[in-house]
Amino acid sequence: MEQHPQKTLPMTIHDINDTICAISTPPGTGGIAVIRISGPDAIATADKIWHGRPLSQAPGQTLRYGTVDAADGTRLDDAVAAIYRAPHSYTGQDTVEISVHGSTYIQHTLLQSLTTAGARLAAPGEYTRRALAAGKLDLPQAEAVADIIAARSRAEHRIADTQMRGGYSARLRTLRDALIDIASLLELELDFSEEDVQFADRADLLRRATDLRQEINRLEHTFATGNAIRQGIPTAIVGHTNAGKSSLLNALLDDDRAIVSDIHGTTRDIIEDTAIIGDYTIRFIDTAGIRDTTDTIEQLGIQRSRRAIDTARIIILVLDPTSPTLDTDTLPATDAPLDTHLIIAINKTDIATPEALRQNPDFLRRLDTLRAIYRTVDTVDISAATGQGLDTLRAAILRAAGHDLDQSDIIVTNARHRQALADALPPLDAVIAALAPGSPVTGDLIAQDLRAVIATLSSIIGDITTPDLLSTIFSRFCIGK
């Protein structure tokens, strides 16, 4: 992992030189539990409750077997202690990780014993905050620690892992350094303004600034994909009443999540649930069947269905080949390209053949129109009742979900980062306008806008921080991280 220069960061009300302890494994009962102690006196504090070969005599990156005591001095449990000596630890400080049996009684009694011995309970995210202060991580890497812990799918893990290993930070530093290079050339000219010396071709600076603008804009736009992957890719199941939408939801979730009935208009509100399909968390949204109705409650459900369609990244349009209508009128009426993937699922193949619908000239014309509107369009034949074709449907969902991820090696998932990238664009636009041929804007004003862009990118990396910003970021963490 990339090492970063040590910097002094505020630790809110807590002293970075305190020795802290916390349970680092998930709450509850398990085979083992790990209690982490970190700080200048971590090893000495652990030795106070330890029986076995003294931890103070152990080299770093070694294990010791022994027993641990309760606060009253009685034997509590057998234990294994892992010793990490500064600076070769997660926090950069001396650290001991004690593994005991996973009893909640043992865990909390051991914590009480350690606090009696002089440690204090860690605040949320305090271990990672110390790693940041020690230069073990930069700010995006520290934020990625929480994301990698919370990852539910391979795609979430891949994005968080890339960020935690410094790929995202390296990209931002490259962009910032390129901006600094442009700013330095302009400011150097200012120092020699009386001698009418030009150190860089304005046309070249304009090209470089334009390229940087495109890259920052591209990164900012990846947030929609990154956020969808983190929250579950919103996938709306839409269609007319009784097309089999709720049956399809139940089949995809392998659970009776939605009520299924032959009565039209059974689903009157949207129903959401998630499932892991391949590398992705998919957030399925079963919508109310769209039709003309005078039922007030059903009308409200249809309104919510249309909102779900508008915000979905994937739409599964369920068609009933036995229906006298083509049912494609449930989709948004637009001629503008949509950043949405459409999957047309021709349902009920156990009782009807889809070929008549597939060969219907009206359907084929409508299909051509849809392919010009949606980002991708797939058609599959399924039976929600028997499960026929569901693997093909899942494969289509995976293709749609992976389309955006495959387009970029760096994807923004953090709302703070996305906002900072968006904030960088207006001053960079001003720089580009000022560098255009015939612009009367002077170099000092251009340099001022460039400094604003540089400061914004630096705030993402963590070179510019505030105590409130750090407290907000690390409040998301669990106590033991």
XYZ file of C-alpha atoms in Angstrom:
481
model
C 0.000 0.000 0.000
C 1.271 3.469 -0.868
C 3.004 5.275 2.035
C 2.156 8.928 2.518
C 4.056 11.695 4.323
C 3.188 11.921 8.003
C 0.992 14.874 8.838
C -0.492 16.223 12.031
C -4.254 15.819 12.036
C -6.662 16.854 14.792
C -8.135 13.935 16.723
C -11.280 15.748 17.951
C -11.456 15.493 21.745
C -9.147 12.467 21.897
C -5.373 12.416 22.181
C -3.524 10.430 19.536
C -1.112 9.312 22.272
C -3.837 7.567 24.276
C -3.806 3.780 24.283
C -7.138 2.630 22.884
C -8.962 -0.702 22.715
C -12.038 -2.069 20.957
C -13.637 -5.245 19.654
C -12.657 -5.495 15.982
C -14.850 -8.443 15.001
C -18.609 -8.250 14.341
C -20.864 -8.040 17.413
C -22.402 -11.249 18.682
C -21.229 -14.775 19.406
C -18.743 -16.535 17.130
C -15.828 -18.939 17.109
C -13.318 -16.231 17.975
C -13.307 -12.513 18.671
C -10.443 -10.061 18.237
C -9.776 -7.166 20.600
C -7.360 -4.570 19.208
C -5.174 -2.395 21.445
C -3.171 0.451 19.890
C -1.065 3.316 21.166
C 2.348 4.069 22.687
C 1.628 1.844 25.713
C -0.358 -0.855 23.886
C 2.095 -3.690 24.562
C 2.682 -2.723 28.213
C -1.078 -2.423 28.785
C -1.729 -5.845 27.256
C 1.034 -7.352 29.420
C -0.863 -6.272 32.559
C -3.673 -8.741 31.811
C -1.533 -11.390 30.084
C -0.113 -14.668 31.415
C 2.523 -16.373 29.309
C 5.782 -15.262 27.736
C 5.840 -11.452 28.169
C 4.551 -9.569 25.146
C 7.086 -6.818 25.787
C 9.860 -9.290 24.861
C 8.203 -10.422 21.624
C 9.464 -9.168 18.245
C 6.993 -7.453 15.953
C 4.822 -9.492 13.578
C 4.831 -12.505 15.919
C 2.207 -14.489 17.849
C 2.148 -15.461 21.521
C -0.090 -18.053 23.211
C -1.219 -17.487 26.786
C -4.199 -16.583 28.945
C -5.902 -13.299 29.779
C -7.319 -12.120 33.091
C -10.529 -10.404 34.071
C -10.312 -7.059 35.875
C -10.361 -8.819 39.274
C -7.320 -10.892 38.336
C -9.112 -14.188 37.765
C -8.324 -16.223 34.661
C -10.722 -15.338 31.837
C -9.767 -17.307 28.719
C -7.042 -18.851 26.588
C -5.807 -16.362 24.015
C -3.438 -15.689 21.131
C -1.796 -12.268 20.912
C -0.466 -10.797 17.658
C 2.198 -8.135 18.282
C 2.865 -5.321 15.796
C 5.564 -2.825 16.646
C 5.567 0.758 15.358
C 5.704 1.813 12.624
C 4.859 -1.581 11.105
C 1.184 -1.720 12.053
C -2.145 -0.520 10.683
C -2.123 2.600 12.881
C 1.641 3.152 12.730
C 1.713 2.689 16.526
C 2.447 -0.316 18.719
C -0.556 -2.623 18.395
C -1.680 -5.879 19.992
C -4.579 -7.943 18.666
C -5.835 -10.503 21.186
C -7.933 -13.404 19.858
C -10.234 -15.075 22.399
C -13.318 -17.275 22.220
C -16.298 -15.427 20.751
C -18.463 -15.318 23.881
C -19.968 -11.854 24.357
C -19.213 -12.207 28.088
C -15.518 -12.855 27.378
C -15.310 -9.961 24.926
C -16.822 -7.360 27.216
C -15.025 -8.633 30.304
C -11.707 -8.401 28.450
C -12.506 -4.834 27.386
C -13.262 -3.966 31.018
C -9.963 -5.541 32.054
C -8.039 -3.473 29.493
C -9.693 -0.193 30.492
C -8.876 -0.974 34.128
C -5.274 -1.518 33.007
C -5.135 1.990 31.512
C -6.555 1.857 28.002
C -9.689 3.696 26.909
C -12.405 2.607 24.509
C -11.767 3.705 20.923
C -14.038 6.178 19.165
C -15.656 5.198 15.832
C -12.994 5.010 13.129
C -10.206 6.020 15.495
C -7.804 3.287 14.331
C -8.129 4.378 10.707
C -7.874 8.022 11.732
C -4.555 7.225 13.387
C -3.443 5.415 10.230
C -4.252 8.596 8.311
C -2.296 10.742 10.787
C 0.681 8.377 10.517
C 0.719 8.651 6.725
C -0.257 5.003 6.242
C -3.282 6.076 4.190
C -4.479 9.195 2.455
C -8.056 10.406 2.938
C -9.684 8.553 -0.011
C -7.940 5.361 1.083
C -9.176 5.849 4.643
C -12.735 6.364 3.391
C -12.399 3.230 1.253
C -11.751 1.163 4.394
C -15.387 1.678 5.451
C -16.551 0.885 1.916
C -14.583 -2.349 1.679
C -15.987 -3.520 5.021
C -19.537 -2.740 3.867
C -19.107 -4.298 0.390
C -21.852 -6.831 -0.360
C -20.855 -7.742 -3.905
C -17.732 -8.290 -5.958
C -18.320 -5.062 -7.878
C -18.499 -3.005 -4.661
C -15.370 -4.735 -3.382
C -13.506 -4.111 -6.639
C -14.238 -0.371 -6.587
C -13.379 0.009 -2.873
C -10.217 -2.087 -3.243
C -8.981 0.057 -6.146
C -9.538 3.168 -4.028
C -7.946 1.668 -0.909
C -4.831 0.644 -2.826
C -4.312 4.176 -4.040
C -5.389 3.971 -7.688
C -8.030 6.682 -7.311
C -5.719 8.968 -5.297
C -2.950 8.545 -7.864
C -5.321 9.642 -10.636
C -6.347 12.732 -8.689
C -2.739 13.615 -7.888
C -1.862 13.336 -11.584
C -4.666 15.752 -12.428
C -3.701 18.144 -9.657
C -0.003 18.087 -10.610
C -0.894 18.860 -14.224
C -2.909 21.871 -13.046
C -0.033 22.980 -10.808
C 2.278 22.798 -13.822
C -0.012 25.100 -15.822
C -0.359 27.491 -12.876
C 3.410 27.596 -12.312
C 4.045 28.567 -15.944
C 1.502 31.383 -15.738
C 2.833 32.651 -12.417
C 6.403 32.503 -13.722
C 5.318 34.797 -16.539
C 3.940 37.215 -13.951
C 7.363 37.410 -12.304
C 8.834 38.499 -15.627
C 5.889 40.559 -16.824
C 8.018 43.695 -17.352
C 10.303 41.795 -19.726
C 7.399 40.544 -21.883
C 8.536 36.904 -21.641
C 6.096 34.099 -22.414
C 6.997 30.696 -20.962
C 4.221 28.670 -22.500
C 2.166 28.686 -25.637
C -1.412 29.700 -24.712
C -2.811 27.307 -27.308
C -0.927 24.446 -25.632
C -2.161 25.498 -22.172
C -5.712 25.677 -23.539
C -5.447 22.133 -24.935
C -4.061 20.801 -21.649
C -6.729 22.556 -19.560
C -9.462 21.245 -21.874
C -8.156 17.687 -21.563
C -8.087 18.008 -17.759
C -11.630 19.350 -17.782
C -12.836 16.349 -19.763
C -11.197 13.923 -17.327
C -12.605 15.654 -14.220
C -16.037 15.760 -15.832
C -15.779 12.058 -16.734
C -14.871 11.157 -13.143
C -17.758 13.241 -11.789
C -20.185 11.452 -14.097
C -19.067 8.014 -12.896
C -20.739 8.760 -9.534
C -24.152 7.746 -10.880
C -22.751 4.304 -11.664
C -20.755 4.071 -8.439
C -23.659 5.097 -6.254
C -25.966 2.614 -7.984
C -23.468 -0.187 -7.397
C -23.138 0.728 -3.701
C -26.867 1.056 -3.055
C -27.927 -1.775 -5.363
C -28.523 -1.148 -9.064
C -32.167 0.030 -9.297
C -34.002 -2.348 -11.604
C -37.684 -1.626 -12.241
C -39.976 -4.503 -13.224
C -42.729 -2.864 -15.252
C -45.645 -3.811 -17.468
C -49.407 -3.947 -17.651
C -51.497 -5.540 -14.927
C -51.394 -9.333 -14.745
C -48.339 -9.591 -17.012
C -46.515 -11.576 -14.307
C -44.343 -8.872 -12.715
C -44.855 -10.005 -9.118
C -44.339 -13.644 -10.077
C -41.065 -12.643 -11.726
C -39.928 -10.717 -8.626
C -40.659 -13.744 -6.431
C -38.803 -16.030 -8.841
C -35.730 -13.783 -8.990
C -35.644 -13.443 -5.193
C -36.567 -17.110 -4.628
C -39.107 -15.871 -2.089
C -42.825 -15.057 -1.941
C -42.110 -11.355 -1.557
C -45.095 -10.071 -3.554
C -48.725 -11.184 -3.617
C -49.601 -12.999 -6.844
C -53.192 -13.097 -8.069
C -55.159 -13.375 -11.307
C -57.036 -10.245 -10.242
C -55.898 -7.166 -12.167
C -54.355 -4.404 -10.048
C -53.249 -6.612 -7.128
C -49.971 -4.691 -6.698
C -50.894 -1.155 -5.680
C -47.518 0.063 -4.423
C -43.911 -0.535 -5.313
C -42.150 -3.432 -3.579
C -38.356 -3.400 -3.270
C -35.830 -6.086 -2.389
C -32.241 -6.894 -3.284
C -30.456 -9.952 -4.606
C -26.844 -10.678 -5.491
C -26.594 -11.650 -9.160
C -23.069 -12.413 -10.276
C -20.826 -9.532 -9.198
C -23.628 -7.077 -8.444
C -26.251 -6.186 -5.881
C -29.474 -5.679 -7.824
C -32.281 -3.669 -6.208
C -35.457 -4.997 -7.792
C -38.519 -2.742 -7.775
C -41.823 -4.441 -8.496
C -44.159 -1.728 -9.736
C -47.914 -1.459 -9.878
C -49.369 -2.523 -13.216
C -49.884 0.493 -15.437
C -53.391 0.846 -16.884
C -56.272 3.324 -17.007
C -58.156 3.115 -13.723
C -60.504 5.203 -11.594
C -59.313 3.571 -8.358
C -57.618 6.359 -6.341
C -55.249 4.031 -4.472
C -54.238 2.233 -7.647
C -53.637 5.590 -9.361
C -51.185 6.542 -6.569
C -49.377 3.231 -7.068
C -49.138 3.880 -10.818
C -47.657 7.333 -10.154
C -45.000 5.732 -7.951
C -44.365 3.159 -10.657
C -43.658 5.880 -13.201
C -41.222 7.566 -10.783
C -39.449 4.231 -10.273
C -39.157 3.840 -14.049
C -37.643 7.321 -14.349
C -34.919 6.592 -11.752
C -34.095 2.996 -12.736
C -30.810 2.137 -14.425
C -32.274 -1.137 -15.711
C -35.895 -1.653 -16.787
C -37.363 -5.122 -17.187
C -40.506 -4.783 -19.302
C -42.666 -7.861 -18.743
C -44.884 -8.654 -21.725
C -47.784 -11.102 -21.828
C -47.962 -12.788 -25.270
C -51.609 -13.655 -24.578
C -52.488 -9.965 -24.191
C -54.285 -8.228 -27.083
C -51.973 -5.183 -26.692
C -48.214 -4.941 -27.119
C -47.858 -3.428 -23.608
C -44.815 -1.340 -24.581
C -46.821 1.814 -23.820
C -45.852 1.394 -20.147
C -42.412 2.784 -21.009
C -41.633 6.523 -20.929
C -42.769 8.338 -24.067
C -39.600 10.018 -25.324
C -37.463 10.332 -28.411
C -34.402 11.458 -26.424
C -31.672 8.892 -25.695
C -31.911 7.449 -22.179
C -28.989 6.363 -20.015
C -30.979 3.247 -19.154
C -30.753 -0.413 -20.110
C -33.960 -2.125 -21.251
C -34.690 -5.842 -21.029
C -37.916 -7.050 -22.660
C -39.035 -10.241 -20.925
C -41.728 -12.099 -22.885
C -43.418 -14.029 -20.091
C -45.764 -17.028 -19.812
C -43.903 -19.185 -22.325
C -45.266 -22.216 -20.418
C -48.776 -21.476 -21.723
C -48.185 -19.423 -24.880
C -45.621 -19.184 -27.652
C -43.728 -15.881 -27.887
C -43.171 -16.253 -31.640
C -46.400 -14.523 -32.638
C -45.379 -11.484 -30.640
C -41.780 -11.583 -31.858
C -42.980 -11.593 -35.480
C -45.654 -8.947 -35.027
C -44.768 -6.028 -37.371
C -46.013 -3.441 -34.861
C -43.820 -4.983 -32.162
C -40.772 -5.046 -34.448
C -41.263 -1.376 -35.363
C -41.601 -0.487 -31.686
C -38.483 -2.523 -30.908
C -36.470 -0.564 -33.486
C -37.649 2.669 -31.852
C -36.664 1.433 -28.376
C -33.189 0.446 -29.568
C -32.650 4.025 -30.697
C -33.687 5.353 -27.268
C -32.229 3.008 -24.659
C -28.555 2.450 -24.043
C -28.914 -1.296 -24.606
C -31.958 -3.450 -25.415
C -32.207 -7.210 -24.821
C -35.162 -9.538 -25.357
C -35.595 -12.849 -23.510
C -38.334 -15.487 -23.320
C -39.249 -16.545 -19.780
C -41.788 -18.270 -17.636
C -41.917 -16.761 -14.161
C -44.173 -19.644 -13.132
C -41.790 -22.480 -14.095
C -38.428 -20.677 -14.013
C -37.799 -21.283 -17.709
C -35.447 -18.659 -19.158
C -34.581 -17.049 -15.804
C -30.873 -17.842 -16.200
C -30.968 -16.092 -19.570
C -32.677 -13.131 -17.921
C -30.057 -13.011 -15.160
C -27.334 -13.024 -17.828
C -29.042 -10.055 -19.528
C -29.197 -8.233 -16.170
C -25.481 -8.881 -15.657
C -24.635 -7.526 -19.112
C -26.601 -4.351 -18.386
C -25.127 -3.953 -14.894
C -21.574 -4.516 -16.073
C -21.791 -2.236 -19.093
C -20.940 0.953 -17.177
C -18.395 -0.638 -14.849
C -16.413 -2.042 -17.751
C -16.110 1.417 -19.295
C -13.943 2.867 -16.513
C -11.159 1.658 -14.263
C -11.816 4.457 -11.737
C -15.368 4.995 -10.470
C -16.412 7.609 -7.914
C -18.693 6.257 -5.168
C -18.332 8.964 -2.525
C -20.778 11.884 -2.516
C -18.139 14.198 -1.021
C -15.757 13.421 -3.853
C -18.456 13.842 -6.469
C -19.396 17.282 -5.101
C -15.760 18.405 -5.043
C -15.274 17.298 -8.655
C -18.428 19.195 -9.635
C -17.162 22.280 -7.765
C -13.892 22.124 -9.712
C -15.594 22.512 -13.077
C -16.792 26.190 -12.968
C -13.347 27.699 -12.183
C -11.767 25.355 -14.725
C -14.311 26.526 -17.313
C -13.257 30.087 -16.481
C -9.604 29.113 -17.077
C -10.471 27.595 -20.468
C -12.431 30.677 -21.487
C -9.565 32.942 -20.373
C -6.998 30.958 -22.370
C -9.058 31.160 -25.571
C -7.635 33.288 -28.408
C -8.463 36.970 -28.031
C -9.369 36.729 -24.325
C -8.452 39.898 -22.386
C -8.140 38.024 -19.057
C -4.706 38.442 -17.506
C -2.464 35.660 -16.275
C -2.915 36.524 -12.593
C -6.685 36.008 -12.815
C -6.225 32.723 -14.683
C -3.787 31.555 -12.012
C -6.314 32.470 -9.319
C -8.966 30.224 -10.900
C -6.401 27.451 -11.296
C -5.558 27.675 -7.592
C -9.252 27.218 -6.792
C -9.382 24.026 -8.877
C -6.167 22.740 -7.284
C -7.520 23.414 -3.783
C -10.737 21.545 -4.585
C -8.869 18.450 -5.786
C -6.548 18.693 -2.773
C -9.575 18.583 -0.464
C -10.503 15.169 -1.889
C -7.019 13.748 -1.390
C -6.849 15.137 2.138
C -4.061 17.655 1.708
C -6.599 20.257 2.834
C -8.835 19.110 5.713
C -10.783 20.459 8.679
C -11.601 18.822 12.014
C -15.330 18.869 11.202
C -14.731 17.139 7.858
C -12.666 14.388 9.480
C -15.181 13.895 12.287
C -17.996 13.504 9.750
C -16.023 10.997 7.670
C -14.902 8.786 10.549
C -18.295 8.803 12.279
C -19.361 6.301 9.558
C -16.870 3.725 10.830
C -17.439 0.921 13.301
C -15.772 1.238 16.712
C -13.128 -1.438 16.023
C -11.880 0.105 12.772
